[in-house]
mmCIF file of C-alpha atoms and ligand atoms in Angstrom:
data_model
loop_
_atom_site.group_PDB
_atom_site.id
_atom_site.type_symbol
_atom_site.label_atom_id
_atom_site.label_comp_id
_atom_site.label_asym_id
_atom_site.label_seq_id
_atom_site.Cartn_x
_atom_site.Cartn_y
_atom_site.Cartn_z
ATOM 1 C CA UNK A 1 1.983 -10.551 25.074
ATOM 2 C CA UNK A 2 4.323 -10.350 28.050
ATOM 3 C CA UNK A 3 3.686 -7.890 30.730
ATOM 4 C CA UNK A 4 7.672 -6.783 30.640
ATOM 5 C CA UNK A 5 7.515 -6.075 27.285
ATOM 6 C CA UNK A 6 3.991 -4.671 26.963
ATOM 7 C CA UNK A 7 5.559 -1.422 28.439
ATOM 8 C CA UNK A 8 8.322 -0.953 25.387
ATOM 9 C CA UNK A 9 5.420 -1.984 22.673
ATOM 10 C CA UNK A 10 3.108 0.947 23.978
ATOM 11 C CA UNK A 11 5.682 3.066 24.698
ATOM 12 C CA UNK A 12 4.597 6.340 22.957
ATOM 13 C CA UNK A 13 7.769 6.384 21.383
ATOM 14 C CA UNK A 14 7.006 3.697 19.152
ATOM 15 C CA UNK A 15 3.446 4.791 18.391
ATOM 16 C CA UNK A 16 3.208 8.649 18.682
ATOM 17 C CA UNK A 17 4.363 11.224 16.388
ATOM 18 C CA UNK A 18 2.875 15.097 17.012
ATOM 19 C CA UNK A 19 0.961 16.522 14.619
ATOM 20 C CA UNK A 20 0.027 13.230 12.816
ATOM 21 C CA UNK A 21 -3.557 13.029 13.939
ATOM 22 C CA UNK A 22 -5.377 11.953 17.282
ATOM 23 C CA UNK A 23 -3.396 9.502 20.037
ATOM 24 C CA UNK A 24 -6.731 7.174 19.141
ATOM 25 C CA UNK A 25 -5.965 7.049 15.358
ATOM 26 C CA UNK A 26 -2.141 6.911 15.696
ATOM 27 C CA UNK A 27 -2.225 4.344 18.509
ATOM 28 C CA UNK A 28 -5.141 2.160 16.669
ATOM 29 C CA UNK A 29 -3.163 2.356 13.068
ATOM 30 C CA UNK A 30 0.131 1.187 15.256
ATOM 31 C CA UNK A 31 -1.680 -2.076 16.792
ATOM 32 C CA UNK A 32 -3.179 -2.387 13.131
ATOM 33 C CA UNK A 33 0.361 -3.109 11.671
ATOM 34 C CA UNK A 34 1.475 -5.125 14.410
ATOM 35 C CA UNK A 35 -1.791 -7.285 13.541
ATOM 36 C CA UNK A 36 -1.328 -7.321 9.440
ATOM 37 C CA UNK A 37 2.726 -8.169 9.878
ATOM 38 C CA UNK A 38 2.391 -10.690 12.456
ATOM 39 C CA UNK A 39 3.691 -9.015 15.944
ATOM 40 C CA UNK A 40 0.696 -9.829 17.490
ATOM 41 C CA UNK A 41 -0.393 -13.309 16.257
ATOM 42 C CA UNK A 42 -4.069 -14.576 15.757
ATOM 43 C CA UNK A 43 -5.044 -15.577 19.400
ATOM 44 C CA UNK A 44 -2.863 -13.274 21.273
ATOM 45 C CA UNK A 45 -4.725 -11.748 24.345
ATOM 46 C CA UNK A 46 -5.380 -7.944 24.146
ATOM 47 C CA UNK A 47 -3.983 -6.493 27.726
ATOM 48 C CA UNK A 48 -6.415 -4.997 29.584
ATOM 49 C CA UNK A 49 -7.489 -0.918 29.256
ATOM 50 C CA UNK A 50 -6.191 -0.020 32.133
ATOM 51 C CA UNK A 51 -2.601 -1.566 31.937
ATOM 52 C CA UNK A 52 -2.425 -0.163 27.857
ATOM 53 C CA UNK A 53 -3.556 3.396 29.065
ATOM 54 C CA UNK A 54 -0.554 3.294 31.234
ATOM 55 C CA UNK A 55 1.720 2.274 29.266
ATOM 56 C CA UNK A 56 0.790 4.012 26.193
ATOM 57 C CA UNK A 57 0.387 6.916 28.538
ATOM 58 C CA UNK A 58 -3.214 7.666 27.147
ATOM 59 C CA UNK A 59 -6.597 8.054 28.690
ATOM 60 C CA UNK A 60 -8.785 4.684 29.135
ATOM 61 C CA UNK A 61 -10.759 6.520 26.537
ATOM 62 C CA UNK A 62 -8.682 6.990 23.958
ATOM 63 C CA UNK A 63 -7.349 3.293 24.573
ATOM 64 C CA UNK A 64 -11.341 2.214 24.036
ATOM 65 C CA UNK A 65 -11.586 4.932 21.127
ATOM 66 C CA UNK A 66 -8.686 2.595 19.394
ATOM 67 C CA UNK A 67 -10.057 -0.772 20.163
ATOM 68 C CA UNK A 68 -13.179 0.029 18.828
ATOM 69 C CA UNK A 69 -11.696 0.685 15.805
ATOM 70 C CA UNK A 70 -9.985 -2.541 15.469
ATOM 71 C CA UNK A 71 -13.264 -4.123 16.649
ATOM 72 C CA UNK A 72 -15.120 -2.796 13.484
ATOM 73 C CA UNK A 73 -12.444 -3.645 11.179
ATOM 74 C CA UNK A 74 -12.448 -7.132 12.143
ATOM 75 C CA UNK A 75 -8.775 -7.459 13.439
ATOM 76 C CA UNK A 76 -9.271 -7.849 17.373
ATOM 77 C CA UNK A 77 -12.743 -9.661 18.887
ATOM 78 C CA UNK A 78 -14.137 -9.123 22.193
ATOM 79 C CA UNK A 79 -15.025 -12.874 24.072
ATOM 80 C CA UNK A 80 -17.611 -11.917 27.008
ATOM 81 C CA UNK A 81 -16.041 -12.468 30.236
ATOM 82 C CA UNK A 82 -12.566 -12.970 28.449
ATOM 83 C CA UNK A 83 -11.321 -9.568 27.192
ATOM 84 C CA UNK A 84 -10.684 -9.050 23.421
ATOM 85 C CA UNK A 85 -7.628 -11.159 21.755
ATOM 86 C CA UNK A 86 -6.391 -10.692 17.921
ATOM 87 C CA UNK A 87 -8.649 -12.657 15.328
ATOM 88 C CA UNK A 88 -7.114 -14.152 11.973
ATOM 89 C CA UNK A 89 -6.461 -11.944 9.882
ATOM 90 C CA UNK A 90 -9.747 -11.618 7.754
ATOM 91 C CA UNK A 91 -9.720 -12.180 3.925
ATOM 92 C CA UNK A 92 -10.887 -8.417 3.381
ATOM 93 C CA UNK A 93 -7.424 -7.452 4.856
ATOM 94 C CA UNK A 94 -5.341 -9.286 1.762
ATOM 95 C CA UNK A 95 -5.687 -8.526 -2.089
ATOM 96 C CA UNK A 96 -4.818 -11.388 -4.069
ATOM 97 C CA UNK A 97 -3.544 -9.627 -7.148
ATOM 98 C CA UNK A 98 -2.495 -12.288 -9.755
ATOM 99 C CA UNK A 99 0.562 -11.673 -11.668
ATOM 100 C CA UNK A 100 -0.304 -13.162 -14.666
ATOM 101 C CA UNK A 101 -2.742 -11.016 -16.116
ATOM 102 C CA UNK A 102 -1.786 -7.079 -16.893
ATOM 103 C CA UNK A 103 -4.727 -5.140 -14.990
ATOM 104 C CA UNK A 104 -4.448 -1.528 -14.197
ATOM 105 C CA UNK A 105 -5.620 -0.741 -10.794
ATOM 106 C CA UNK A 106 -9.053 0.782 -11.441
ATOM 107 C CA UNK A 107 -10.241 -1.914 -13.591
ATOM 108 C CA UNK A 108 -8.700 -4.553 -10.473
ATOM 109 C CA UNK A 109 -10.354 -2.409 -7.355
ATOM 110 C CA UNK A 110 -13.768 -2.730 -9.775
ATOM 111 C CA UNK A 111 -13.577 -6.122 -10.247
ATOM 112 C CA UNK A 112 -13.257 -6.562 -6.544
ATOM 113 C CA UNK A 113 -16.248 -4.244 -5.636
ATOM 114 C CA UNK A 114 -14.288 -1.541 -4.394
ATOM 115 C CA UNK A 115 -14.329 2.106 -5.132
ATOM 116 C CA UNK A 116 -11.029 3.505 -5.857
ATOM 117 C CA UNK A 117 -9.615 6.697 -5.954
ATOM 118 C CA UNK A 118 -6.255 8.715 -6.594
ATOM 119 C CA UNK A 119 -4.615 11.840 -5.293
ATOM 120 C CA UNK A 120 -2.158 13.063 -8.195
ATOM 121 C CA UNK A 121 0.605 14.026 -5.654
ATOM 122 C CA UNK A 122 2.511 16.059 -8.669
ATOM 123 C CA UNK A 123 2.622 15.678 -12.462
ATOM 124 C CA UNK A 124 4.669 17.417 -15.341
ATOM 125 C CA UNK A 125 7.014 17.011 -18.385
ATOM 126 C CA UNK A 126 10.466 16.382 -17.294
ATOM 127 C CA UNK A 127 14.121 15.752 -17.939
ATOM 128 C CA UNK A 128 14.339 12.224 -18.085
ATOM 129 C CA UNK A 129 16.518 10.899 -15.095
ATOM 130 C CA UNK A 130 18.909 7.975 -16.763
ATOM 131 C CA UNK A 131 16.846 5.036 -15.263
ATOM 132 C CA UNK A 132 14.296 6.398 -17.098
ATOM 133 C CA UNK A 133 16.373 7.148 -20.695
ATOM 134 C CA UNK A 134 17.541 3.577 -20.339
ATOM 135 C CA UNK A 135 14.391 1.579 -20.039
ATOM 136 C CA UNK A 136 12.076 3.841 -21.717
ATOM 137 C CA UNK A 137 14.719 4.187 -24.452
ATOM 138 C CA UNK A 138 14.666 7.973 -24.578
ATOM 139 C CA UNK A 139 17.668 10.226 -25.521
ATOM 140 C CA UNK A 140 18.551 13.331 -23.360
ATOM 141 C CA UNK A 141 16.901 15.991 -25.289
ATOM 142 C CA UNK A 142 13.575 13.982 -24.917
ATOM 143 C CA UNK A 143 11.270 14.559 -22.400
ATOM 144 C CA UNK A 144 8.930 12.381 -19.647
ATOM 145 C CA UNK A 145 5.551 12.523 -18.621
ATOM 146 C CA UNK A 146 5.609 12.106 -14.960
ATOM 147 C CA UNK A 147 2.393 11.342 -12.954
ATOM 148 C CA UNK A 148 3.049 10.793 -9.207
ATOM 149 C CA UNK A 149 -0.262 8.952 -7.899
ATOM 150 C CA UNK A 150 -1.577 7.809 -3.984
ATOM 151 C CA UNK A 151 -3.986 5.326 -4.492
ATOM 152 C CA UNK A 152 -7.171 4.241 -2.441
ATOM 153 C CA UNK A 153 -9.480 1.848 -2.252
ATOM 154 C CA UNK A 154 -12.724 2.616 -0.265
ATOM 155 C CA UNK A 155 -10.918 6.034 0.995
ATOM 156 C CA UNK A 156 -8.090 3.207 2.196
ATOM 157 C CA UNK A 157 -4.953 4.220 0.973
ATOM 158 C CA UNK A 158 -3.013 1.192 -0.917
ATOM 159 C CA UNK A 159 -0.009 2.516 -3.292
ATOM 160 C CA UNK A 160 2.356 5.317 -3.928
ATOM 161 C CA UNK A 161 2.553 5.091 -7.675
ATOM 162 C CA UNK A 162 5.141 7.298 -9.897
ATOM 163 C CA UNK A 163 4.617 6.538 -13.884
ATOM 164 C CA UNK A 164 6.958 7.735 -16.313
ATOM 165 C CA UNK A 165 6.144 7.513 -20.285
ATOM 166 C CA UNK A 166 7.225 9.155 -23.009
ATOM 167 C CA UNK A 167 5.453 12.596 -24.089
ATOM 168 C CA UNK A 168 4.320 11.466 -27.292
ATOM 169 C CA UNK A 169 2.306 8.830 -25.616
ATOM 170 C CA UNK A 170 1.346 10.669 -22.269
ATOM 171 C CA UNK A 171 1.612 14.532 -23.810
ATOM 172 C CA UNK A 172 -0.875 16.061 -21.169
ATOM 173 C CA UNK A 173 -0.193 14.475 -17.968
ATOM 174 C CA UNK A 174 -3.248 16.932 -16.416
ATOM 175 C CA UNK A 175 -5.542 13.737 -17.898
ATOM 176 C CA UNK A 176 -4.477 11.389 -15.990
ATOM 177 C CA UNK A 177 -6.607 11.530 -12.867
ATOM 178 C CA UNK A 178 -8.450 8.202 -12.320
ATOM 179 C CA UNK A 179 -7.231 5.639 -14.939
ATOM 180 C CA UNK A 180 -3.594 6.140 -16.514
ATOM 181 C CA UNK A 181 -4.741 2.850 -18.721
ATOM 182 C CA UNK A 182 -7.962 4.364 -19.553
ATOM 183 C CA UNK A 183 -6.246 7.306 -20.983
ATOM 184 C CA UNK A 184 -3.777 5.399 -22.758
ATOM 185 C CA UNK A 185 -6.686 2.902 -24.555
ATOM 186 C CA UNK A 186 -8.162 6.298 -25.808
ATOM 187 C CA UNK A 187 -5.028 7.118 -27.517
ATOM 188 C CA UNK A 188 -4.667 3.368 -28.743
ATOM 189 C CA UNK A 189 -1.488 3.330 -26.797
ATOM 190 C CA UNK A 190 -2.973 0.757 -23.844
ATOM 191 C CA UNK A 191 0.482 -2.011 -23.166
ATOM 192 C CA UNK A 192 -0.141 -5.519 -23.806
ATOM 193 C CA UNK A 193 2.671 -6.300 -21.872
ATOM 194 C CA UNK A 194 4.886 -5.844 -18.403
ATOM 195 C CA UNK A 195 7.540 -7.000 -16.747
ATOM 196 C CA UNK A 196 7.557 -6.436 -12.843
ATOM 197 C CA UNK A 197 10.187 -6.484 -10.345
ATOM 198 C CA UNK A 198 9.029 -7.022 -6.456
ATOM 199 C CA UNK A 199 11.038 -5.723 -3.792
ATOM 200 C CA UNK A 200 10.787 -5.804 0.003
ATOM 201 C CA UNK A 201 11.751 -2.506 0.982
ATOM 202 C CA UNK A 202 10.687 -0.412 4.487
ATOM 203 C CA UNK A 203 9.087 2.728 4.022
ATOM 204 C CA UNK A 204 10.378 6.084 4.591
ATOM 205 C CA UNK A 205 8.962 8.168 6.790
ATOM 206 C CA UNK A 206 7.511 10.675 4.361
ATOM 207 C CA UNK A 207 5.588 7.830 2.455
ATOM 208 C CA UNK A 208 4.361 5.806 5.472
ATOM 209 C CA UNK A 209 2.263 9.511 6.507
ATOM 210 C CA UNK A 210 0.912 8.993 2.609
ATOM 211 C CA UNK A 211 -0.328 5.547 3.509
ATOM 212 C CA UNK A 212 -1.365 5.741 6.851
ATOM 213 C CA UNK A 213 1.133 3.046 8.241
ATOM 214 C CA UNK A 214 3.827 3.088 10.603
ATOM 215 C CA UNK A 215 7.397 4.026 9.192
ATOM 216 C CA UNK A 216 9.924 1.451 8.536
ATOM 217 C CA UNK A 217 6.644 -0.678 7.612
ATOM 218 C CA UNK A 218 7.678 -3.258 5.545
ATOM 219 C CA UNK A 219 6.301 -2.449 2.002
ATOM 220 C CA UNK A 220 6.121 -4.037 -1.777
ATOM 221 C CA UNK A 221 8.290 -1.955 -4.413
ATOM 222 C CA UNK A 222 7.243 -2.690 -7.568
ATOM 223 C CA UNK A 223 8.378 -2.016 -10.682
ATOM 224 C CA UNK A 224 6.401 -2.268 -14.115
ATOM 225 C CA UNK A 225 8.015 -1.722 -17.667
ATOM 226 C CA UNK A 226 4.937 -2.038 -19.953
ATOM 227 C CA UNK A 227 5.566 -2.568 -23.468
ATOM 228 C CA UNK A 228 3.010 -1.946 -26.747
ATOM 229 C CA UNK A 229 2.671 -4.806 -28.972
ATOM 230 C CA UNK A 230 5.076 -3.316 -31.526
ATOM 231 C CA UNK A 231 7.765 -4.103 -28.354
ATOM 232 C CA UNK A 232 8.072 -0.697 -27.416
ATOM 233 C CA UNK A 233 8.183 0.307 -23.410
ATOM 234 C CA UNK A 234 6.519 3.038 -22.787
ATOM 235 C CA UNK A 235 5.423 2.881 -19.029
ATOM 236 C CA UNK A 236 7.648 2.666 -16.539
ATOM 237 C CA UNK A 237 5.579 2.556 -12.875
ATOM 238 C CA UNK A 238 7.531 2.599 -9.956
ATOM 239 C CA UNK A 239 5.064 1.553 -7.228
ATOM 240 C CA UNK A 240 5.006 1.169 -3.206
ATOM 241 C CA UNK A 241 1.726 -1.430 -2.245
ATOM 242 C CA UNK A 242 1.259 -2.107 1.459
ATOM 243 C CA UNK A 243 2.161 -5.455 2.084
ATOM 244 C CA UNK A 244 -0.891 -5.809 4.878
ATOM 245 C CA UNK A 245 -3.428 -5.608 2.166
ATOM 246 C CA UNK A 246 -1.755 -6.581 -1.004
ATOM 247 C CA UNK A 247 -0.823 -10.316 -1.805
ATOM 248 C CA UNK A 248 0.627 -11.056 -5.494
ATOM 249 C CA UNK A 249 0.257 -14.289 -6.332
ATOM 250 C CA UNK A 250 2.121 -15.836 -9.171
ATOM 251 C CA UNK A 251 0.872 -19.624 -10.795
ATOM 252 C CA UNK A 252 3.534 -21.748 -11.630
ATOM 253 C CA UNK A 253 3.152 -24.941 -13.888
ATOM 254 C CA UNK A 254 5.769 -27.765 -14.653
ATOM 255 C CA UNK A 255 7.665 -27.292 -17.731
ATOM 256 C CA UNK A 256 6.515 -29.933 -20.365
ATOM 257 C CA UNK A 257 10.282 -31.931 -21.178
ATOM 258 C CA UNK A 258 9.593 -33.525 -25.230
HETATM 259 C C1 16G B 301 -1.322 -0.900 -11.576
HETATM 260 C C2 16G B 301 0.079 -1.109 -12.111
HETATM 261 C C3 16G B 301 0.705 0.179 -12.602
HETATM 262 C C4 16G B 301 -0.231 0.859 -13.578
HETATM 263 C C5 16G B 301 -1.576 1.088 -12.947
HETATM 264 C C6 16G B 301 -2.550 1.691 -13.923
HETATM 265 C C7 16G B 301 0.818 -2.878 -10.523
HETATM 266 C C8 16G B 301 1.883 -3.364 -9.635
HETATM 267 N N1 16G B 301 0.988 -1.687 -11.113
HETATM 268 O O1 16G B 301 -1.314 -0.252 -10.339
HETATM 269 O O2 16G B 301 1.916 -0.125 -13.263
HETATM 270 O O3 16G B 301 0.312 2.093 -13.990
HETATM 271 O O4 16G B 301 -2.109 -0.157 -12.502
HETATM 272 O O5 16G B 301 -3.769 1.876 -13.225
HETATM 273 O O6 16G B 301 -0.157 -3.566 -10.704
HETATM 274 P P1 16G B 301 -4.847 2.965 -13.618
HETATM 275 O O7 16G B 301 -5.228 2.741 -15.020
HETATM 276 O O8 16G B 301 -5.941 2.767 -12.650
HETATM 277 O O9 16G B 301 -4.178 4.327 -13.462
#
């Protein structure tokens, strides 16, 4: 990192937003991102405290407050005599999610030995909007269960999930509040099959507060129609993962020619 432009990266501007939490937190999440999407490449030398409290217009504590931070979550490392620099970007960071197999994300953040949790950010029976008449094959008069979901894993927050099904298979959206898929086995309604669309998109500045990353972060939309096995879709999931801890991986094989 370049002493000229050291002073426009730490610029508060780009970092600091009132009333979203301490200078430490904002300023640590900031250098977080710039870690997970590859600003500040593994090996890059962290400046020292002195020259980032200036720029950054902070205290030296609050600049040690941050690094700490990054210390413990294993993005930056501190060589004795040599300052800190940015480590590679630890496997903890990344969630391989394969593509292939149709896991809801309780059962996946299980399997992976992590505790997750959700925040229902709203839920209710709706007017369904014509995205959601189309693919969920509803007419006007129905109506939509609507569950509106942040997701975390160890208090981490990953995804921004909105699901929409139809009532008679979601009737009381109140119970969903871990496991939309658990709910749906219960009522022998669980999909057996999804279709996803992935997007790159940049998040708006109302989500990125949600999950705790900068705005304009880039992010994964995803889309999920799940279907029953008698072909019918009845879950539509409109989803936003962050792309610095979410990796989908898809395995392609060579198409057998008779
Ligand atoms: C996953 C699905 C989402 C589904 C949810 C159910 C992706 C991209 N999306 O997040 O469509 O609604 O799992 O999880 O994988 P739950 O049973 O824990 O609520």
């Amino acid at each position: 990192m370049h002493l000229e432009n050291l002073e426009q990266f730490l610029s508060p501007k780009q970092w600091f937003q009132s009333g979203h939490g301490p200078r430490y937190r904002q300023l640590s999440r900031y250098l977080q991102t710039a870690i997970t999407d590859g600003t500040l490449t593994a090996g890059t030398q962290i400046p020292p405290e002195r020259d980032i409290a200036k720029f950054a217009n902070v205290s030296r504590v609050t600049v040690r407050n941050a690094m700490s931070k990054l210390i413990q979550e294993n993005l930056i490392a501190q060589k004795q005599g040599s300052g800190s620099y940015v480590r590679e970007l630890p496997a903890e960071h990344r969630l391989e999610q394969s593509l292939s197999s149709l896991t809801s994300f309780t059962e996946y953040m299980e399997q992976r030995g992590f505790s997750s949790s959700s925040i229902v950010l709203s839920h209710g029976i709706h007017r369904p909007t014509p995205n959601e008449m189309l693919i969920l094959g509803l007419s006007p008069q129905e109506k939509v269960a609507r569950v509106q979901r942040l997701r975390s894993a160890d208090n981490t927050p990953l995804a921004l999930e909105t699901s929409s099904l139809p009532v008679d298979i979601l009737p009381n959206t109140a119970s969903v509040d871990i496991s939309l898929y658990k709910v749906l086995r219960a009522s022998g309604n669980a999909p057996v099959r999804a279709i996803q669309r992935i997007n790159a998109n940049n998040v708006s500045a109302q989500h990125a507060e949600l999950l705790q990353v900068t705005k304009g972060t880039a992010v994964l939309q995803i889309d999920r129609t799940a279907y029953l096995d008698t072909g019918r879709p009845i879950e539509l999931t409109s989803g936003f993962y962050r792309s610095d801890v979410y990796e989908f991986v898809a395995e392609l094989r060579l198409e057998k020619h008779d």
